[in-house]
Amino acid sequence: MKIPVMEVFGPTIQGEGMVMGQKTMFVRTAGCDYSCAWCDSSFTWDGTGKSVSKQPQEIIEELRQIGGESFSHVTISGGNPALHKGIGELVDLCHQNGWKVAVETQGSMWQEWLRNIDDITISPKPPSSGMKTDFGKLDFFMENLADANASLKVVIFDEEDFKYAEDVHLRYPMVPFFLQTGNSDTVTTDDARLVQDLLERYEWLIDISVNSTIMNDAKVLPQLHTLVWGNKRGV
Amino acid sequence: MKIPVMEVFGPTIQGEGMVMGQKTMFVRTAGCDYSCAWCDSSFTWDGTGKSVSKQPQEIIEELRQIGGESFSHVTISGGNPALHKGIGELVDLCHQNGWKVAVETQGSMWQEWLRNIDDITISPKPPSSGMKTDFGKLDFFMENLADANASLKVVIFDEEDFKYAEDVHLRYPMVPFFLQTGNSDTVTTDDARLVQDLLERYEWLIDISVNSTIMNDAKVLPQLHTLVWGNKRGV
Ligand code: SF4
Ligand code: SF4
């Protein structure tokens, strides 16, 4: 079953969440059922980017061609990769090649292949995104991933987002929980200023997390790739 | 048994390695059997800092007093914490309080209490440190920690260090492996310039790691606290 692919790139490092720093290839799929106000990959769903439908085996060959022998980990990101049933076959093929697979999805659409993912990040979206979380669906997600290597990650722009994150963490207390700095300017090319802004936001996020007893076992992280490469794509 | 303590601070976040981003308190012990050229905590062993010998129970009370209810994780760092037998009692007391404990040590001195640590980082020092690794001792360490939640971390300043890291990773292929950017200026207060330098070094480290097939399953990370707070102490 074909998968609409926006870009295949790497190897580079995973700049976010539970496998931060991991050397990995990226496969970015097209399409999202959300439209977050601050989406940093809106080109996957707003019509400004172009996708090509590819068979899983074609994607495997592209990964090999681009990454050579220099990787053993593949991250499937989006958009929302969980829109695409065909990813199940891609995951199986990656595993046959000895590669581990990571996925990030907001937890709005279930796919059976999610059970086979090595590192799953579920990233429900806080109020500043303009989206509304269907907690019934998220409960279903977290129940089905109870035995998986899954984590929750919430991007934080303001105090209301932080309150939302506390609620999510309290709802699923056993799931490893990550807080992440938001990027408020996903188009600027003034990297020095962006880095300064991101580090200030990160310091603010550390401050409020440190003062919240609810967040005692949370991990508080920035986006490493944005610190290193700004808003550049494909790195 | 008393432990020489340089500082107790937090809660803040762990800026390095296997539990990067984790909210944690820090207990920094005095003394080191090494004297790395670029040591960022040389005040623990070069006579410029002052330590106070404390009973484990006193340290627990200090942690409670400073951290209140806002933590559930304690990082014991140094210097080399593995110089001190008394830390075994401190670790037990932390566990009795429901706190997890992380330790970082270069792997030159063994202590039985290392088996009880929740997150252990072994950080052998590369050639640029001026130190020489006793691989016999390190083998003993890694064998004894085979069932522990242990990782290896090597700080990289130059290509020779990277070669050393490849050798270490090949020697213990099953142990989670972290590469970390070095901080070449541990005294500057020019934070903007330091951040730029650290991010450039991080990008360089990503580049060589991406091109090394030996490092396919490594994680490549900066020091987050240095990016946020520069060379400030106690944050
Ligand atoms: S869920 Fe993710 S990809 Fe979709 S709009 Fe929101 S941020 Fe963008
Ligand atoms: S082992 Fe660590 S504390 Fe000791 S001198 Fe080296 S860097 Fe400093």
XYZ file of C-alpha atoms and ligand atoms in Angstrom:
486
model
C 0.000 0.000 0.000
C 1.456 3.367 -1.070
C 2.469 6.097 1.370
C 2.538 9.826 0.475
C 6.093 10.912 1.221
C 7.213 14.555 1.552
C 10.907 13.946 2.116
C 13.470 11.329 3.023
C 16.682 12.610 4.606
C 19.550 11.838 6.934
C 21.362 10.423 8.630
C 21.125 13.190 11.179
C 20.239 13.260 14.854
C 16.810 13.134 16.465
C 16.442 16.537 18.055
C 13.460 15.825 20.290
C 11.994 13.662 22.992
C 12.624 10.126 24.167
C 15.484 9.232 21.816
C 17.055 12.694 21.716
C 20.460 12.633 20.060
C 19.869 9.278 18.334
C 21.440 8.995 14.917
C 18.567 8.379 12.523
C 17.136 8.668 9.013
C 13.859 10.561 8.581
C 10.846 9.689 6.431
C 8.338 12.529 6.507
C 4.826 11.640 5.397
C 2.239 14.057 4.016
C -1.071 15.015 5.544
C -2.409 15.836 8.979
C -5.868 15.720 10.571
C -4.833 18.691 12.755
C -3.818 22.232 11.809
C -1.887 23.512 14.804
C -1.397 27.284 14.942
C 2.362 26.888 15.379
C 2.938 23.751 13.261
C 6.592 23.635 12.203
C 5.879 21.267 9.334
C 2.729 22.824 7.902
C 4.142 22.253 4.407
C 3.068 18.637 4.920
C -0.613 19.597 4.936
C -1.235 23.217 3.837
C -0.631 22.720 0.123
C 2.759 24.470 0.012
C 4.714 21.192 -0.172
C 4.634 18.381 -2.708
C 4.393 14.713 -1.824
C 5.005 11.628 -3.936
C 3.164 8.350 -3.302
C 5.622 5.540 -2.861
C 5.561 1.827 -2.143
C 7.214 0.838 1.148
C 9.910 -1.058 -0.793
C 10.723 2.102 -2.790
C 11.155 4.026 0.462
C 13.505 1.337 1.766
C 15.616 1.672 -1.373
C 15.659 5.452 -1.029
C 16.769 5.136 2.597
C 19.607 2.822 1.540
C 20.609 5.093 -1.316
C 20.754 8.223 0.828
C 21.959 6.756 4.127
C 24.272 4.035 2.850
C 25.600 1.944 5.728
C 25.598 4.904 8.107
C 22.361 4.276 10.001
C 20.415 1.682 11.947
C 17.415 3.779 13.020
C 14.544 5.319 11.031
C 12.150 8.003 12.279
C 8.777 8.274 10.581
C 7.346 11.736 11.118
C 4.746 13.974 9.518
C 2.272 15.464 9.432
C 0.525 12.629 11.190
C 2.043 9.302 10.059
C -0.829 7.424 11.701
C -3.067 8.492 8.795
C -1.366 5.868 6.618
C -2.099 2.175 6.874
C 0.765 1.369 4.475
C 3.345 2.325 7.074
C 2.824 -1.104 8.671
C 4.626 -2.693 5.721
C 7.388 -0.063 5.839
C 7.968 -0.801 9.525
C 8.206 -4.541 8.859
C 10.706 -3.952 6.056
C 12.812 -1.686 8.293
C 12.881 -4.401 10.941
C 13.905 -6.994 8.337
C 16.841 -4.720 7.545
C 17.779 -4.603 11.218
C 16.731 -0.966 11.646
C 14.776 0.322 14.619
C 11.802 2.574 13.969
C 10.541 5.635 15.847
C 7.224 7.409 15.224
C 5.649 10.585 16.527
C 1.882 11.125 16.356
C -0.607 13.279 18.261
C -2.728 10.275 19.232
C -5.842 11.072 17.218
C -5.855 8.102 14.801
C -5.067 4.517 15.732
C -3.189 2.067 13.507
C -2.363 -1.525 14.437
C 1.243 -1.074 13.233
C 1.832 1.347 16.116
C 2.298 -1.728 18.325
C 5.417 -2.643 16.320
C 7.203 0.691 16.731
C 10.388 0.660 18.807
C 10.087 4.228 20.148
C 6.640 5.868 20.077
C 6.096 9.483 21.034
C 2.473 10.517 21.578
C 2.268 14.298 21.472
C -1.196 15.616 22.385
C -1.518 19.279 21.502
C -1.979 21.973 24.179
C -4.487 24.889 23.988
C -2.092 27.269 22.180
C -2.253 24.971 19.153
C -5.941 25.807 18.675
C -6.702 22.055 18.632
C -8.899 20.159 21.071
C -7.771 16.822 22.534
C -10.254 13.949 22.371
C -9.302 12.299 25.654
C -11.482 9.277 24.906
C -9.292 8.555 21.867
C -6.116 9.287 23.798
C -7.189 6.871 26.573
C -7.680 4.184 23.910
C -4.204 4.966 22.538
C -2.458 4.773 25.864
C -4.251 1.537 26.825
C -3.244 -0.103 23.573
C 0.346 1.041 23.979
C 0.619 -0.018 27.635
C 3.256 -2.651 26.772
C 5.019 -0.566 24.133
C 8.071 1.667 24.567
C 5.876 4.772 24.478
C 6.256 8.278 25.871
C 4.118 11.384 26.031
C 5.441 14.757 24.915
C 3.749 18.142 25.200
C 5.044 21.308 23.549
C 4.682 24.325 25.855
C 4.204 27.931 24.789
C 2.487 29.433 27.835
C 1.152 28.750 31.312
C -2.152 27.436 30.017
C -0.238 24.849 27.984
C 1.697 23.896 31.092
C -1.543 23.388 33.042
C -2.763 21.136 30.208
C 0.515 19.185 30.360
C 0.091 18.672 34.109
C -3.396 17.248 33.482
C -2.099 14.884 30.787
C 0.783 13.705 33.002
C -1.598 13.121 35.943
C -3.953 11.170 33.673
C -1.200 8.752 32.531
C 1.235 8.825 35.455
C 3.120 5.670 34.458
C 4.052 6.895 30.970
C 7.466 8.638 30.604
C 6.659 12.311 30.202
C 8.505 14.982 28.204
C 8.014 18.740 28.133
C 9.350 20.568 25.087
C 10.061 24.189 24.307
C 7.886 25.631 21.546
C 9.343 27.432 18.542
C 7.389 30.653 18.135
C 8.974 31.684 14.856
C 9.116 28.824 12.367
C 10.054 31.052 9.415
C 12.827 33.378 10.615
C 16.298 32.947 9.154
C 17.929 35.065 11.881
C 19.463 32.036 13.598
C 21.353 33.905 16.334
C 18.183 35.618 17.496
C 16.178 32.385 17.218
C 18.716 30.539 19.382
C 18.562 33.271 22.005
C 14.758 33.190 22.001
C 14.647 29.381 22.207
C 17.138 29.261 25.082
C 15.137 31.904 26.974
C 11.957 29.906 26.455
C 13.749 26.769 27.564
C 14.981 28.473 30.744
C 11.411 29.650 31.454
C 10.096 26.117 30.909
C 12.743 24.702 33.270
C 11.723 27.300 35.876
C 8.026 26.475 35.902
C 8.723 22.723 35.713
C 11.106 22.895 38.645
C 8.398 24.626 40.673
C 5.667 22.114 39.827
C 5.573 19.104 42.158
C 3.439 17.362 39.515
C 6.430 17.444 37.145
C 8.930 15.824 39.534
C 9.646 12.905 37.214
C 9.275 14.766 33.907
C 12.064 15.449 31.435
C 12.343 19.038 30.166
C 13.960 19.385 26.760
C 14.546 21.861 23.924
C 14.534 21.029 20.199
C 18.190 20.371 19.417
C 17.909 20.576 15.632
C 16.383 24.071 15.825
C 19.244 25.228 18.048
C 21.794 23.882 15.577
C 20.150 24.519 12.206
C 17.386 27.053 12.870
C 14.371 26.560 10.628
C 16.324 24.865 7.823
C 14.613 21.777 6.428
C 16.097 18.377 5.667
C 18.829 18.371 8.330
C 30.436 7.310 57.083
C 30.972 10.977 56.177
C 31.115 12.267 52.614
C 33.003 15.426 51.571
C 30.369 17.611 49.906
C 31.155 20.633 47.716
C 27.592 21.752 47.016
C 23.974 20.655 47.137
C 21.618 22.416 44.719
C 18.462 22.136 42.685
C 15.979 21.167 41.636
C 17.187 21.842 38.139
C 17.496 19.667 35.053
C 20.138 17.112 34.173
C 21.915 18.647 31.202
C 23.828 15.582 30.010
C 23.650 11.990 28.941
C 21.220 9.166 29.522
C 18.641 11.056 31.591
C 19.009 14.388 29.815
C 16.270 16.807 30.800
C 15.371 14.915 33.999
C 14.340 17.154 36.878
C 16.859 16.442 39.620
C 18.697 17.647 42.717
C 22.519 17.619 42.642
C 24.976 16.538 45.333
C 28.524 17.339 44.258
C 31.258 15.500 46.129
C 34.859 16.663 46.509
C 37.951 14.982 45.154
C 39.039 13.284 41.974
C 41.733 10.741 41.139
C 42.014 12.342 37.677
C 42.998 15.864 36.635
C 41.553 16.294 33.155
C 42.942 19.224 31.166
C 39.453 20.562 30.467
C 37.725 19.584 33.725
C 34.656 21.804 34.185
C 34.512 21.116 37.924
C 38.184 21.399 38.845
C 37.168 23.359 41.945
C 36.254 19.951 43.399
C 39.902 18.850 43.424
C 42.357 21.709 42.709
C 42.071 23.428 46.090
C 40.041 26.425 44.876
C 36.772 25.102 46.358
C 35.830 24.207 49.914
C 34.105 20.997 50.953
C 32.354 20.084 54.181
C 32.258 16.493 55.470
C 28.682 15.437 56.121
C 26.841 12.364 57.296
C 24.482 10.874 54.688
C 21.482 11.753 56.899
C 22.599 15.418 56.982
C 22.732 15.451 53.195
C 19.214 14.019 53.040
C 17.989 16.822 55.305
C 19.754 19.424 53.182
C 18.156 17.991 50.028
C 14.720 18.199 51.677
C 15.345 21.725 52.918
C 16.490 23.040 49.532
C 14.278 20.966 47.246
C 11.116 20.742 49.335
C 8.568 18.499 47.644
C 9.705 19.491 44.166
C 11.909 16.550 43.281
C 12.061 12.756 43.123
C 15.518 12.301 41.583
C 19.007 12.971 42.948
C 22.223 13.134 40.909
C 25.493 12.486 42.711
C 28.342 14.054 40.777
C 31.887 15.175 41.419
C 34.768 15.071 41.122
C 34.640 11.319 41.211
C 31.858 10.196 43.588
C 33.183 6.622 43.471
C 36.031 7.711 45.769
C 33.594 7.692 48.690
C 32.373 4.532 50.354
C 29.843 6.497 52.429
C 27.728 7.200 49.356
C 26.275 3.694 49.717
C 24.349 4.843 52.774
C 23.258 8.047 51.032
C 21.893 6.017 48.106
C 19.928 3.741 50.460
C 18.448 6.749 52.261
C 17.448 8.345 48.946
C 15.692 5.127 47.951
C 13.912 5.003 51.318
C 12.600 8.477 50.497
C 11.337 7.238 47.146
C 13.962 9.156 45.163
C 15.882 7.712 42.235
C 19.633 8.205 42.102
C 21.962 8.892 39.180
C 25.761 8.865 39.317
C 28.504 9.772 36.868
C 32.040 8.411 37.275
C 34.975 7.837 34.948
C 35.196 4.139 35.850
C 38.551 4.167 37.614
C 37.434 3.182 41.155
C 34.872 0.513 41.966
C 32.364 0.716 44.825
C 29.754 -1.945 45.628
C 27.041 0.733 45.961
C 27.330 1.387 42.223
C 25.121 -1.681 41.736
C 22.249 0.162 43.455
C 22.302 3.250 41.263
C 19.257 3.789 39.021
C 21.075 5.586 36.189
C 24.852 5.129 35.931
C 26.972 7.023 33.451
C 30.514 5.735 32.974
C 32.560 8.427 31.270
C 36.059 7.264 30.330
C 38.255 10.208 29.363
C 39.618 10.627 25.809
C 43.213 11.604 24.930
C 42.555 15.380 25.010
C 41.977 15.096 28.768
C 45.624 14.111 29.269
C 44.467 11.046 31.218
C 45.087 7.414 30.341
C 42.296 4.844 30.522
C 43.051 1.616 32.389
C 40.974 -0.702 30.215
C 41.459 -3.591 32.634
C 39.649 -1.596 35.295
C 37.021 -0.441 32.832
C 36.377 -4.051 31.748
C 35.841 -4.951 35.417
C 33.415 -2.019 35.750
C 31.360 -2.912 32.712
C 31.188 -6.605 33.690
C 29.959 -5.740 37.155
C 27.378 -3.346 35.756
C 26.128 -5.740 33.074
C 22.691 -5.950 34.728
C 22.544 -2.290 35.767
C 20.968 0.609 33.890
C 24.369 1.820 32.763
C 25.572 3.880 29.811
C 28.920 5.033 28.471
C 29.584 8.663 27.642
C 32.652 10.160 25.987
C 33.316 13.892 25.710
C 34.797 14.791 22.323
C 37.126 17.693 21.567
C 38.924 16.476 18.451
C 39.259 13.639 15.952
C 41.639 11.686 18.157
C 39.003 11.728 20.910
C 36.440 10.478 18.405
C 38.698 7.589 17.424
C 39.058 6.721 21.115
C 35.242 6.839 21.470
C 34.859 4.448 18.525
C 37.237 2.014 20.237
C 35.330 2.242 23.530
C 31.978 1.719 21.786
C 33.345 -1.290 19.860
C 34.725 -2.762 23.089
C 31.320 -2.627 24.856
C 28.865 -2.779 21.956
C 25.817 -3.660 24.078
C 26.098 -0.642 26.383
C 24.074 2.460 25.389
C 26.617 4.932 24.064
C 26.610 8.737 24.256
C 28.881 11.267 22.570
C 29.035 14.708 24.149
C 30.307 18.076 22.988
C 33.265 19.393 24.964
C 33.300 22.862 26.495
C 36.629 24.418 25.582
C 36.206 27.534 27.701
C 35.001 26.728 31.207
C 35.702 30.218 32.572
C 34.287 32.690 30.033
C 31.276 34.792 31.032
C 30.549 35.802 27.429
C 27.499 33.530 27.170
C 26.426 34.499 23.645
C 29.831 33.615 22.263
C 30.025 30.437 24.333
C 26.639 29.300 22.990
C 27.752 29.937 19.420
C 30.985 28.026 19.987
C 29.192 25.102 21.669
C 26.603 24.846 18.896
C 29.357 24.887 16.254
C 31.196 22.127 18.125
C 27.948 20.186 18.413
C 27.295 20.480 14.677
C 30.838 19.259 13.992
C 30.319 16.308 16.341
C 27.039 15.437 14.627
C 28.817 15.567 11.253
C 31.592 13.146 12.135
C 29.192 10.853 14.001
C 26.824 10.737 11.054
C 29.719 9.684 8.832
C 30.941 6.933 11.161
C 29.231 3.580 10.608
C 30.575 2.545 14.023
C 28.380 5.197 15.631
C 25.105 4.104 14.002
C 23.367 3.474 17.319
C 25.056 6.221 19.325
C 23.339 9.279 20.745
C 25.029 12.612 20.086
C 24.259 15.313 22.639
C 25.359 18.760 23.806
C 25.466 19.931 27.444
C 22.112 21.635 27.938
C 22.965 23.474 31.149
C 25.968 25.161 29.522
C 23.762 26.326 26.643
C 21.249 27.816 29.081
C 23.423 29.084 31.930
C 26.949 29.259 30.516
C 29.621 28.507 33.092
C 27.493 29.593 36.072
C 27.666 27.183 39.016
C 24.823 25.794 41.119
C 22.098 25.847 38.448
S -0.340 17.562 14.723
Fe 1.821 17.988 14.219
S 1.959 17.966 11.953
Fe -0.243 18.108 12.517
S -0.662 20.319 12.469
Fe -0.150 19.793 14.601
S 2.086 20.169 14.764
Fe 1.570 20.083 12.567
S 37.298 12.786 35.888
Fe 35.710 14.387 35.819
S 35.892 15.537 37.762
Fe 37.774 14.293 37.524
S 39.247 15.725 36.562
Fe 38.237 14.560 34.892
S 36.478 15.838 34.256
Fe 37.190 16.596 36.269
